[in-house]
């Protein structure tokens, strides 16, 4: 676990609330909550339990009575974060998953950046994979983002973000509508990031912030791939102009694995076309230029493959 930098403020910091979504990962969740409880910032923590069947809610109440526990009674996926943000009273919200946690001092540093830049919607931290302590491959892509940004931006401009490593301005999150309920989980950040950009907000990578990730073994990799590819297609047709939407769809059809999971993803995406077309709002040209640059970089990515 990363130590608080020497000379950094040590007292509580009331500017950031941490939101954790979880389902059937009691041991990982309790580990994460224990680490969050020891942060020098002493943030308020909200846990959204997505209908766990392993006793997670009772365990949280027993071990961490100061945590705000929300139980919607169903698996809300990423939309659970929207439910949690309704209860947030701080100006900023930091997300993490039940198998990830923020390093000491990072929440304070994130709040400092957001305080200093009123048009900055969010900052994305470095992700360190545990137990090896190696940097997640996606971090280099964030660090070398091709998205152009204004001179005042305190780091590389980003076209999207990873929720579990991001601290967002609550007012921006609410104005943009939060995570779309139809996307549920799997690449759900792309649509929200684009809607923030359309509203004039910016996202930035922050080298000095760190989030640790100890990937849980309790995950359905194939299910995540199906949902992620479906969501990518839905997002593409919701926000990209027609030529870009056609091009990206054709690229995905040629590049994803030719297996049953990909077929399911495309079939589910096609089934959603009526609501997608009814909600379709192509982005303005300046935002589309950023998305085009980002898409070119993503096509060369080794960290963003639809496999599993």
PDB file of C-alpha atoms in Angstrom:
ATOM      1  CA  UNK A   1       0.000   0.000   0.000  1.00  0.00           C
ATOM      2  CA  UNK A   2       1.403   3.385  -0.985  1.00  0.00           C
ATOM      3  CA  UNK A   3       2.401   5.616   1.915  1.00  0.00           C
ATOM      4  CA  UNK A   4       1.247   9.204   2.224  1.00  0.00           C
ATOM      5  CA  UNK A   5       3.913  11.462   0.640  1.00  0.00           C
ATOM      6  CA  UNK A   6       6.236  13.156   3.104  1.00  0.00           C
ATOM      7  CA  UNK A   7       5.084  16.674   3.976  1.00  0.00           C
ATOM      8  CA  UNK A   8       1.547  16.068   2.681  1.00  0.00           C
ATOM      9  CA  UNK A   9      -1.371  17.180   4.893  1.00  0.00           C
ATOM     10  CA  UNK A  10      -2.403  14.392   7.252  1.00  0.00           C
ATOM     11  CA  UNK A  11      -5.815  15.436   8.610  1.00  0.00           C
ATOM     12  CA  UNK A  12      -9.301  14.547   7.382  1.00  0.00           C
ATOM     13  CA  UNK A  13     -10.519  16.092   4.134  1.00  0.00           C
ATOM     14  CA  UNK A  14     -14.253  16.494   3.709  1.00  0.00           C
ATOM     15  CA  UNK A  15     -14.343  17.258  -0.005  1.00  0.00           C
ATOM     16  CA  UNK A  16     -14.634  13.716  -1.423  1.00  0.00           C
ATOM     17  CA  UNK A  17     -17.115  10.887  -0.890  1.00  0.00           C
ATOM     18  CA  UNK A  18     -16.086   7.392  -2.000  1.00  0.00           C
ATOM     19  CA  UNK A  19     -18.706   5.201  -3.714  1.00  0.00           C
ATOM     20  CA  UNK A  20     -18.250   1.438  -4.000  1.00  0.00           C
ATOM     21  CA  UNK A  21     -20.533  -0.912  -5.942  1.00  0.00           C
ATOM     22  CA  UNK A  22     -20.414  -4.593  -5.059  1.00  0.00           C
ATOM     23  CA  UNK A  23     -22.038  -7.972  -5.628  1.00  0.00           C
ATOM     24  CA  UNK A  24     -21.106 -11.300  -4.022  1.00  0.00           C
ATOM     25  CA  UNK A  25     -17.537 -10.343  -3.121  1.00  0.00           C
ATOM     26  CA  UNK A  26     -17.737 -10.091   0.654  1.00  0.00           C
ATOM     27  CA  UNK A  27     -14.068 -10.778   1.392  1.00  0.00           C
ATOM     28  CA  UNK A  28     -12.776  -8.338  -1.240  1.00  0.00           C
ATOM     29  CA  UNK A  29     -15.299  -5.714  -0.140  1.00  0.00           C
ATOM     30  CA  UNK A  30     -14.301  -5.923   3.527  1.00  0.00           C
ATOM     31  CA  UNK A  31     -10.627  -5.697   2.551  1.00  0.00           C
ATOM     32  CA  UNK A  32     -11.293  -2.577   0.468  1.00  0.00           C
ATOM     33  CA  UNK A  33     -13.407  -0.941   3.173  1.00  0.00           C
ATOM     34  CA  UNK A  34     -10.676  -1.595   5.720  1.00  0.00           C
ATOM     35  CA  UNK A  35      -8.136   0.194   3.546  1.00  0.00           C
ATOM     36  CA  UNK A  36     -10.481   3.108   2.842  1.00  0.00           C
ATOM     37  CA  UNK A  37     -11.130   3.468   6.572  1.00  0.00           C
ATOM     38  CA  UNK A  38      -7.409   3.986   7.167  1.00  0.00           C
ATOM     39  CA  UNK A  39      -7.013   6.762   4.599  1.00  0.00           C
ATOM     40  CA  UNK A  40      -5.793  10.030   6.129  1.00  0.00           C
ATOM     41  CA  UNK A  41      -8.618  11.894   4.373  1.00  0.00           C
ATOM     42  CA  UNK A  42     -11.233   9.864   6.295  1.00  0.00           C
ATOM     43  CA  UNK A  43     -13.763  10.099   3.455  1.00  0.00           C
ATOM     44  CA  UNK A  44     -17.411   9.233   3.839  1.00  0.00           C
ATOM     45  CA  UNK A  45     -17.983   5.878   2.117  1.00  0.00           C
ATOM     46  CA  UNK A  46     -21.204   4.754   0.422  1.00  0.00           C
ATOM     47  CA  UNK A  47     -21.579   1.096  -0.568  1.00  0.00           C
ATOM     48  CA  UNK A  48     -24.240   0.007  -3.040  1.00  0.00           C
ATOM     49  CA  UNK A  49     -24.898  -3.703  -2.656  1.00  0.00           C
ATOM     50  CA  UNK A  50     -26.244  -5.116  -5.910  1.00  0.00           C
ATOM     51  CA  UNK A  51     -28.339  -7.934  -4.385  1.00  0.00           C
ATOM     52  CA  UNK A  52     -25.442  -9.963  -2.978  1.00  0.00           C
ATOM     53  CA  UNK A  53     -26.261 -13.488  -1.830  1.00  0.00           C
ATOM     54  CA  UNK A  54     -23.093 -14.026   0.247  1.00  0.00           C
ATOM     55  CA  UNK A  55     -23.970 -12.000   3.325  1.00  0.00           C
ATOM     56  CA  UNK A  56     -22.133  -8.861   2.230  1.00  0.00           C
ATOM     57  CA  UNK A  57     -24.653  -6.349   3.663  1.00  0.00           C
ATOM     58  CA  UNK A  58     -24.654  -7.923   7.127  1.00  0.00           C
ATOM     59  CA  UNK A  59     -20.855  -8.122   7.098  1.00  0.00           C
ATOM     60  CA  UNK A  60     -20.573  -4.425   6.193  1.00  0.00           C
ATOM     61  CA  UNK A  61     -22.986  -3.394   8.932  1.00  0.00           C
ATOM     62  CA  UNK A  62     -21.053  -5.431  11.487  1.00  0.00           C
ATOM     63  CA  UNK A  63     -17.504  -4.461  10.501  1.00  0.00           C
ATOM     64  CA  UNK A  64     -18.054  -0.900   9.224  1.00  0.00           C
ATOM     65  CA  UNK A  65     -21.088   0.674  10.905  1.00  0.00           C
ATOM     66  CA  UNK A  66     -20.003   4.130   9.747  1.00  0.00           C
ATOM     67  CA  UNK A  67     -20.401   3.178   6.080  1.00  0.00           C
ATOM     68  CA  UNK A  68     -23.622   4.221   4.353  1.00  0.00           C
ATOM     69  CA  UNK A  69     -25.077   1.006   2.917  1.00  0.00           C
ATOM     70  CA  UNK A  70     -27.629   1.143   0.096  1.00  0.00           C
ATOM     71  CA  UNK A  71     -29.556  -1.996  -0.877  1.00  0.00           C
ATOM     72  CA  UNK A  72     -31.671  -1.435  -3.987  1.00  0.00           C
ATOM     73  CA  UNK A  73     -32.789  -5.083  -3.887  1.00  0.00           C
ATOM     74  CA  UNK A  74     -31.629  -5.890  -7.408  1.00  0.00           C
ATOM     75  CA  UNK A  75     -28.437  -5.892  -9.430  1.00  0.00           C
ATOM     76  CA  UNK A  76     -28.273  -2.305 -10.656  1.00  0.00           C
ATOM     77  CA  UNK A  77     -24.779  -2.612 -12.173  1.00  0.00           C
ATOM     78  CA  UNK A  78     -23.104   0.742 -12.737  1.00  0.00           C
ATOM     79  CA  UNK A  79     -26.413   2.528 -12.196  1.00  0.00           C
ATOM     80  CA  UNK A  80     -25.850   1.832  -8.518  1.00  0.00           C
ATOM     81  CA  UNK A  81     -23.375   4.702  -8.642  1.00  0.00           C
ATOM     82  CA  UNK A  82     -26.212   7.021  -9.684  1.00  0.00           C
ATOM     83  CA  UNK A  83     -28.198   5.896  -6.648  1.00  0.00           C
ATOM     84  CA  UNK A  84     -25.231   6.587  -4.393  1.00  0.00           C
ATOM     85  CA  UNK A  85     -24.547  10.042  -5.822  1.00  0.00           C
ATOM     86  CA  UNK A  86     -28.060  11.067  -4.784  1.00  0.00           C
ATOM     87  CA  UNK A  87     -26.785  10.764  -1.211  1.00  0.00           C
ATOM     88  CA  UNK A  88     -23.501  12.618  -1.794  1.00  0.00           C
ATOM     89  CA  UNK A  89     -23.223  16.050  -0.169  1.00  0.00           C
ATOM     90  CA  UNK A  90     -19.531  16.679  -0.919  1.00  0.00           C
ATOM     91  CA  UNK A  91     -18.441  18.511  -4.109  1.00  0.00           C
ATOM     92  CA  UNK A  92     -16.537  15.486  -5.432  1.00  0.00           C
ATOM     93  CA  UNK A  93     -17.136  11.742  -5.644  1.00  0.00           C
ATOM     94  CA  UNK A  94     -14.460   9.087  -6.115  1.00  0.00           C
ATOM     95  CA  UNK A  95     -15.506   5.703  -7.428  1.00  0.00           C
ATOM     96  CA  UNK A  96     -13.859   2.381  -6.744  1.00  0.00           C
ATOM     97  CA  UNK A  97     -14.869  -1.232  -7.059  1.00  0.00           C
ATOM     98  CA  UNK A  98     -14.914  -3.814  -4.301  1.00  0.00           C
ATOM     99  CA  UNK A  99     -11.496  -5.030  -5.447  1.00  0.00           C
ATOM    100  CA  UNK A 100      -9.825  -1.610  -5.745  1.00  0.00           C
ATOM    101  CA  UNK A 101      -8.928   1.245  -3.391  1.00  0.00           C
ATOM    102  CA  UNK A 102      -7.408   4.723  -3.396  1.00  0.00           C
ATOM    103  CA  UNK A 103      -3.878   5.315  -2.085  1.00  0.00           C
ATOM    104  CA  UNK A 104      -3.343   7.610   0.923  1.00  0.00           C
ATOM    105  CA  UNK A 105      -3.277  11.265  -0.125  1.00  0.00           C
ATOM    106  CA  UNK A 106      -4.726  10.660  -3.596  1.00  0.00           C
ATOM    107  CA  UNK A 107      -8.249  11.800  -2.725  1.00  0.00           C
ATOM    108  CA  UNK A 108      -6.886  15.047  -1.292  1.00  0.00           C
ATOM    109  CA  UNK A 109      -4.730  15.626  -4.375  1.00  0.00           C
ATOM    110  CA  UNK A 110      -7.702  14.922  -6.658  1.00  0.00           C
ATOM    111  CA  UNK A 111      -9.830  17.454  -4.773  1.00  0.00           C
ATOM    112  CA  UNK A 112      -7.017  20.019  -4.994  1.00  0.00           C
ATOM    113  CA  UNK A 113      -6.918  19.634  -8.795  1.00  0.00           C
ATOM    114  CA  UNK A 114     -10.668  19.942  -9.115  1.00  0.00           C
ATOM    115  CA  UNK A 115     -10.720  22.958  -6.801  1.00  0.00           C
ATOM    116  CA  UNK A 116      -8.120  24.688  -8.948  1.00  0.00           C
ATOM    117  CA  UNK A 117      -9.811  24.069 -12.325  1.00  0.00           C
ATOM    118  CA  UNK A 118     -13.562  24.827 -12.443  1.00  0.00           C
ATOM    119  CA  UNK A 119     -14.042  23.305 -15.930  1.00  0.00           C
ATOM    120  CA  UNK A 120     -12.365  20.023 -14.973  1.00  0.00           C
ATOM    121  CA  UNK A 121     -15.065  17.376 -14.524  1.00  0.00           C
ATOM    122  CA  UNK A 122     -12.794  14.626 -13.302  1.00  0.00           C
ATOM    123  CA  UNK A 123      -9.312  13.252 -12.820  1.00  0.00           C
ATOM    124  CA  UNK A 124      -8.187   9.691 -13.505  1.00  0.00           C
ATOM    125  CA  UNK A 125      -5.517   8.040 -11.387  1.00  0.00           C
ATOM    126  CA  UNK A 126      -2.690   5.636 -12.168  1.00  0.00           C
ATOM    127  CA  UNK A 127      -3.788   2.035 -11.645  1.00  0.00           C
ATOM    128  CA  UNK A 128      -1.375  -0.314  -9.893  1.00  0.00           C
ATOM    129  CA  UNK A 129      -2.210  -4.013 -10.139  1.00  0.00           C
ATOM    130  CA  UNK A 130      -1.759  -6.049  -6.980  1.00  0.00           C
ATOM    131  CA  UNK A 131      -0.159  -8.150  -5.619  1.00  0.00           C
ATOM    132  CA  UNK A 132       2.728  -7.528  -8.029  1.00  0.00           C
ATOM    133  CA  UNK A 133       2.588  -3.730  -7.826  1.00  0.00           C
ATOM    134  CA  UNK A 134       2.839  -3.404 -11.609  1.00  0.00           C
ATOM    135  CA  UNK A 135       1.224  -0.617 -13.573  1.00  0.00           C
ATOM    136  CA  UNK A 136      -1.913  -1.545 -15.499  1.00  0.00           C
ATOM    137  CA  UNK A 137      -1.206  -1.439 -19.276  1.00  0.00           C
ATOM    138  CA  UNK A 138      -4.035   1.073 -19.781  1.00  0.00           C
ATOM    139  CA  UNK A 139      -2.120   3.690 -17.781  1.00  0.00           C
ATOM    140  CA  UNK A 140       0.377   4.298 -20.585  1.00  0.00           C
ATOM    141  CA  UNK A 141      -2.529   4.955 -22.930  1.00  0.00           C
ATOM    142  CA  UNK A 142      -3.905   7.539 -20.507  1.00  0.00           C
ATOM    143  CA  UNK A 143      -0.486   9.108 -20.133  1.00  0.00           C
ATOM    144  CA  UNK A 144      -0.031   9.402 -23.909  1.00  0.00           C
ATOM    145  CA  UNK A 145      -3.630  10.301 -24.759  1.00  0.00           C
ATOM    146  CA  UNK A 146      -3.972  11.812 -28.260  1.00  0.00           C
ATOM    147  CA  UNK A 147      -6.894  14.020 -27.237  1.00  0.00           C
ATOM    148  CA  UNK A 148      -5.985  17.726 -27.510  1.00  0.00           C
ATOM    149  CA  UNK A 149      -6.838  19.862 -24.501  1.00  0.00           C
ATOM    150  CA  UNK A 150      -6.701  23.489 -23.401  1.00  0.00           C
ATOM    151  CA  UNK A 151      -3.458  24.935 -22.045  1.00  0.00           C
ATOM    152  CA  UNK A 152      -4.836  25.177 -18.508  1.00  0.00           C
ATOM    153  CA  UNK A 153      -5.526  21.454 -18.240  1.00  0.00           C
ATOM    154  CA  UNK A 154      -3.295  20.013 -15.473  1.00  0.00           C
ATOM    155  CA  UNK A 155      -2.475  16.810 -17.351  1.00  0.00           C
ATOM    156  CA  UNK A 156      -3.217  14.876 -20.546  1.00  0.00           C
ATOM    157  CA  UNK A 157      -6.775  15.376 -21.809  1.00  0.00           C
ATOM    158  CA  UNK A 158      -8.873  12.208 -21.917  1.00  0.00           C
ATOM    159  CA  UNK A 159     -11.807  11.187 -24.074  1.00  0.00           C
ATOM    160  CA  UNK A 160     -13.093   8.668 -21.560  1.00  0.00           C
ATOM    161  CA  UNK A 161     -12.283   7.348 -18.096  1.00  0.00           C
ATOM    162  CA  UNK A 162     -12.229   4.251 -15.917  1.00  0.00           C
ATOM    163  CA  UNK A 163     -14.803   4.707 -13.181  1.00  0.00           C
ATOM    164  CA  UNK A 164     -12.936   2.715 -10.530  1.00  0.00           C
ATOM    165  CA  UNK A 165      -9.957   5.069 -10.823  1.00  0.00           C
ATOM    166  CA  UNK A 166     -11.755   8.392 -11.218  1.00  0.00           C
ATOM    167  CA  UNK A 167     -12.737  11.291  -8.983  1.00  0.00           C
ATOM    168  CA  UNK A 168     -15.547  13.357 -10.520  1.00  0.00           C
ATOM    169  CA  UNK A 169     -17.151  16.717  -9.829  1.00  0.00           C
ATOM    170  CA  UNK A 170     -20.611  15.895  -8.502  1.00  0.00           C
ATOM    171  CA  UNK A 171     -22.297  18.856 -10.227  1.00  0.00           C
ATOM    172  CA  UNK A 172     -20.900  17.761 -13.611  1.00  0.00           C
ATOM    173  CA  UNK A 173     -21.958  14.150 -13.025  1.00  0.00           C
ATOM    174  CA  UNK A 174     -25.502  15.203 -12.192  1.00  0.00           C
ATOM    175  CA  UNK A 175     -25.787  17.677 -15.063  1.00  0.00           C
ATOM    176  CA  UNK A 176     -24.705  15.004 -17.558  1.00  0.00           C
ATOM    177  CA  UNK A 177     -27.223  12.528 -16.137  1.00  0.00           C
ATOM    178  CA  UNK A 178     -24.821  10.005 -14.626  1.00  0.00           C
ATOM    179  CA  UNK A 179     -24.466   6.519 -16.090  1.00  0.00           C
ATOM    180  CA  UNK A 180     -27.108   5.544 -18.635  1.00  0.00           C
ATOM    181  CA  UNK A 181     -29.442   2.913 -17.130  1.00  0.00           C
ATOM    182  CA  UNK A 182     -29.656   0.905 -20.369  1.00  0.00           C
ATOM    183  CA  UNK A 183     -25.910   0.270 -20.497  1.00  0.00           C
ATOM    184  CA  UNK A 184     -25.935  -1.290 -17.006  1.00  0.00           C
ATOM    185  CA  UNK A 185     -22.253  -2.320 -16.787  1.00  0.00           C
ATOM    186  CA  UNK A 186     -19.329  -2.692 -19.171  1.00  0.00           C
ATOM    187  CA  UNK A 187     -17.725   0.319 -20.831  1.00  0.00           C
ATOM    188  CA  UNK A 188     -20.495   2.502 -19.437  1.00  0.00           C
ATOM    189  CA  UNK A 189     -18.035   5.350 -18.915  1.00  0.00           C
ATOM    190  CA  UNK A 190     -17.656   6.167 -22.626  1.00  0.00           C
ATOM    191  CA  UNK A 191     -21.148   7.605 -22.999  1.00  0.00           C
ATOM    192  CA  UNK A 192     -20.938   9.683 -19.824  1.00  0.00           C
ATOM    193  CA  UNK A 193     -17.519  11.035 -20.807  1.00  0.00           C
ATOM    194  CA  UNK A 194     -18.860  12.123 -24.189  1.00  0.00           C
ATOM    195  CA  UNK A 195     -21.910  13.777 -22.646  1.00  0.00           C
ATOM    196  CA  UNK A 196     -19.596  15.681 -20.295  1.00  0.00           C
ATOM    197  CA  UNK A 197     -17.504  16.851 -23.263  1.00  0.00           C
ATOM    198  CA  UNK A 198     -20.592  18.054 -25.128  1.00  0.00           C
ATOM    199  CA  UNK A 199     -21.402  20.194 -22.096  1.00  0.00           C
ATOM    200  CA  UNK A 200     -17.941  21.774 -22.083  1.00  0.00           C
ATOM    201  CA  UNK A 201     -16.345  19.694 -19.326  1.00  0.00           C
ATOM    202  CA  UNK A 202     -12.860  18.159 -19.462  1.00  0.00           C
ATOM    203  CA  UNK A 203     -11.265  15.011 -18.089  1.00  0.00           C
ATOM    204  CA  UNK A 204      -7.592  14.670 -17.277  1.00  0.00           C
ATOM    205  CA  UNK A 205      -5.071  12.010 -16.298  1.00  0.00           C
ATOM    206  CA  UNK A 206      -3.318  12.736 -13.005  1.00  0.00           C
ATOM    207  CA  UNK A 207       0.088  11.090 -12.636  1.00  0.00           C
ATOM    208  CA  UNK A 208       0.361  11.733  -8.891  1.00  0.00           C
ATOM    209  CA  UNK A 209      -2.880   9.913  -8.017  1.00  0.00           C
ATOM    210  CA  UNK A 210      -2.864   6.164  -7.435  1.00  0.00           C
ATOM    211  CA  UNK A 211      -5.539   3.512  -7.272  1.00  0.00           C
ATOM    212  CA  UNK A 212      -4.672  -0.087  -6.399  1.00  0.00           C
ATOM    213  CA  UNK A 213      -6.500  -2.951  -8.105  1.00  0.00           C
ATOM    214  CA  UNK A 214      -6.410  -6.563  -6.932  1.00  0.00           C
ATOM    215  CA  UNK A 215      -8.549  -8.212  -9.648  1.00  0.00           C
ATOM    216  CA  UNK A 216     -11.170 -10.488  -8.161  1.00  0.00           C
ATOM    217  CA  UNK A 217     -11.456 -14.035  -9.419  1.00  0.00           C
ATOM    218  CA  UNK A 218     -15.225 -13.771  -8.985  1.00  0.00           C
ATOM    219  CA  UNK A 219     -15.985 -12.360 -12.416  1.00  0.00           C
ATOM    220  CA  UNK A 220     -17.712 -13.513 -15.581  1.00  0.00           C
ATOM    221  CA  UNK A 221     -15.209 -12.486 -18.250  1.00  0.00           C
ATOM    222  CA  UNK A 222     -17.365 -13.673 -21.153  1.00  0.00           C
ATOM    223  CA  UNK A 223     -20.468 -11.942 -19.813  1.00  0.00           C
ATOM    224  CA  UNK A 224     -18.491  -8.731 -19.377  1.00  0.00           C
ATOM    225  CA  UNK A 225     -17.253  -9.021 -22.967  1.00  0.00           C
ATOM    226  CA  UNK A 226     -20.783  -9.429 -24.298  1.00  0.00           C
ATOM    227  CA  UNK A 227     -22.040  -6.438 -22.329  1.00  0.00           C
ATOM    228  CA  UNK A 228     -19.002  -4.330 -23.188  1.00  0.00           C
ATOM    229  CA  UNK A 229     -19.291  -4.947 -26.932  1.00  0.00           C
ATOM    230  CA  UNK A 230     -23.051  -4.370 -26.881  1.00  0.00           C
ATOM    231  CA  UNK A 231     -22.535  -1.105 -25.007  1.00  0.00           C
ATOM    232  CA  UNK A 232     -19.834   0.018 -27.410  1.00  0.00           C
ATOM    233  CA  UNK A 233     -22.222  -0.462 -30.315  1.00  0.00           C
ATOM    234  CA  UNK A 234     -25.053   1.308 -28.507  1.00  0.00           C
ATOM    235  CA  UNK A 235     -22.802   4.229 -27.570  1.00  0.00           C
ATOM    236  CA  UNK A 236     -21.536   4.473 -31.149  1.00  0.00           C
ATOM    237  CA  UNK A 237     -25.036   4.811 -32.556  1.00  0.00           C
ATOM    238  CA  UNK A 238     -26.208   7.087 -29.757  1.00  0.00           C
ATOM    239  CA  UNK A 239     -23.518   9.728 -30.201  1.00  0.00           C
ATOM    240  CA  UNK A 240     -21.335   9.319 -33.292  1.00  0.00           C
ATOM    241  CA  UNK A 241     -22.244  10.907 -36.666  1.00  0.00           C
ATOM    242  CA  UNK A 242     -23.456   8.433 -39.294  1.00  0.00           C
ATOM    243  CA  UNK A 243     -20.126   7.947 -41.175  1.00  0.00           C
ATOM    244  CA  UNK A 244     -18.242   7.348 -37.918  1.00  0.00           C
ATOM    245  CA  UNK A 245     -20.954   5.016 -36.586  1.00  0.00           C
ATOM    246  CA  UNK A 246     -20.910   2.929 -39.763  1.00  0.00           C
ATOM    247  CA  UNK A 247     -17.110   2.807 -39.800  1.00  0.00           C
ATOM    248  CA  UNK A 248     -16.786   1.763 -36.166  1.00  0.00           C
ATOM    249  CA  UNK A 249     -19.502  -0.874 -36.465  1.00  0.00           C
ATOM    250  CA  UNK A 250     -17.824  -2.367 -39.524  1.00  0.00           C
ATOM    251  CA  UNK A 251     -14.438  -2.329 -37.797  1.00  0.00           C
ATOM    252  CA  UNK A 252     -15.816  -4.130 -34.751  1.00  0.00           C
ATOM    253  CA  UNK A 253     -17.597  -6.700 -36.914  1.00  0.00           C
ATOM    254  CA  UNK A 254     -14.270  -7.508 -38.616  1.00  0.00           C
ATOM    255  CA  UNK A 255     -12.016  -7.405 -35.550  1.00  0.00           C
ATOM    256  CA  UNK A 256     -13.814  -9.059 -32.626  1.00  0.00           C
ATOM    257  CA  UNK A 257     -13.475 -12.816 -32.050  1.00  0.00           C
ATOM    258  CA  UNK A 258     -15.752 -14.866 -34.297  1.00  0.00           C
ATOM    259  CA  UNK A 259     -17.532 -16.780 -31.566  1.00  0.00           C
ATOM    260  CA  UNK A 260     -20.884 -17.155 -29.830  1.00  0.00           C
ATOM    261  CA  UNK A 261     -20.189 -14.326 -27.383  1.00  0.00           C
ATOM    262  CA  UNK A 262     -19.659 -11.812 -30.182  1.00  0.00           C
ATOM    263  CA  UNK A 263     -22.817 -13.009 -31.931  1.00  0.00           C
ATOM    264  CA  UNK A 264     -24.788 -12.500 -28.707  1.00  0.00           C
ATOM    265  CA  UNK A 265     -23.356  -9.011 -28.300  1.00  0.00           C
ATOM    266  CA  UNK A 266     -24.292  -7.929 -31.822  1.00  0.00           C
ATOM    267  CA  UNK A 267     -27.742  -9.512 -31.479  1.00  0.00           C
ATOM    268  CA  UNK A 268     -28.418  -7.683 -28.214  1.00  0.00           C
ATOM    269  CA  UNK A 269     -27.171  -4.443 -29.707  1.00  0.00           C
ATOM    270  CA  UNK A 270     -29.494  -4.869 -32.687  1.00  0.00           C
ATOM    271  CA  UNK A 271     -32.434  -5.595 -30.391  1.00  0.00           C
ATOM    272  CA  UNK A 272     -31.895  -2.219 -28.754  1.00  0.00           C
ATOM    273  CA  UNK A 273     -31.899  -0.228 -31.986  1.00  0.00           C
ATOM    274  CA  UNK A 274     -35.428   1.206 -31.528  1.00  0.00           C
ATOM    275  CA  UNK A 275     -34.585   2.954 -28.241  1.00  0.00           C
ATOM    276  CA  UNK A 276     -31.058   3.831 -29.429  1.00  0.00           C
ATOM    277  CA  UNK A 277     -32.349   5.603 -32.526  1.00  0.00           C
ATOM    278  CA  UNK A 278     -35.038   7.389 -30.500  1.00  0.00           C
ATOM    279  CA  UNK A 279     -32.357   8.760 -28.145  1.00  0.00           C
ATOM    280  CA  UNK A 280     -29.700   9.357 -30.811  1.00  0.00           C
ATOM    281  CA  UNK A 281     -27.945  12.744 -30.480  1.00  0.00           C
ATOM    282  CA  UNK A 282     -24.768  12.978 -32.606  1.00  0.00           C
ATOM    283  CA  UNK A 283     -22.055  15.083 -31.006  1.00  0.00           C
ATOM    284  CA  UNK A 284     -20.943  18.451 -32.441  1.00  0.00           C
ATOM    285  CA  UNK A 285     -17.929  18.559 -34.756  1.00  0.00           C
ATOM    286  CA  UNK A 286     -15.302  19.671 -32.166  1.00  0.00           C
ATOM    287  CA  UNK A 287     -16.150  16.734 -29.907  1.00  0.00           C
ATOM    288  CA  UNK A 288     -16.266  14.319 -32.840  1.00  0.00           C
ATOM    289  CA  UNK A 289     -12.719  15.338 -33.825  1.00  0.00           C
ATOM    290  CA  UNK A 290     -11.531  14.316 -30.340  1.00  0.00           C
ATOM    291  CA  UNK A 291     -13.415  11.033 -30.550  1.00  0.00           C
ATOM    292  CA  UNK A 292     -11.870  10.255 -33.935  1.00  0.00           C
ATOM    293  CA  UNK A 293      -8.364  10.710 -32.531  1.00  0.00           C
ATOM    294  CA  UNK A 294      -9.237   8.571 -29.527  1.00  0.00           C
ATOM    295  CA  UNK A 295     -10.686   5.810 -31.682  1.00  0.00           C
ATOM    296  CA  UNK A 296      -7.529   5.625 -33.769  1.00  0.00           C
ATOM    297  CA  UNK A 297      -5.473   5.124 -30.604  1.00  0.00           C
ATOM    298  CA  UNK A 298      -7.894   2.540 -29.220  1.00  0.00           C
ATOM    299  CA  UNK A 299      -7.633   0.429 -32.362  1.00  0.00           C
ATOM    300  CA  UNK A 300      -3.937  -0.064 -31.613  1.00  0.00           C
ATOM    301  CA  UNK A 301      -4.584  -0.803 -27.936  1.00  0.00           C
ATOM    302  CA  UNK A 302      -3.454  -4.046 -26.323  1.00  0.00           C
ATOM    303  CA  UNK A 303      -5.368  -3.227 -23.135  1.00  0.00           C
ATOM    304  CA  UNK A 304      -8.814  -2.880 -24.728  1.00  0.00           C
ATOM    305  CA  UNK A 305      -9.475  -6.135 -26.542  1.00  0.00           C
ATOM    306  CA  UNK A 306     -12.916  -7.808 -26.675  1.00  0.00           C
ATOM    307  CA  UNK A 307     -11.638 -11.157 -25.453  1.00  0.00           C
ATOM    308  CA  UNK A 308     -12.579 -13.447 -22.597  1.00  0.00           C
TER     309      UNK A 308
END
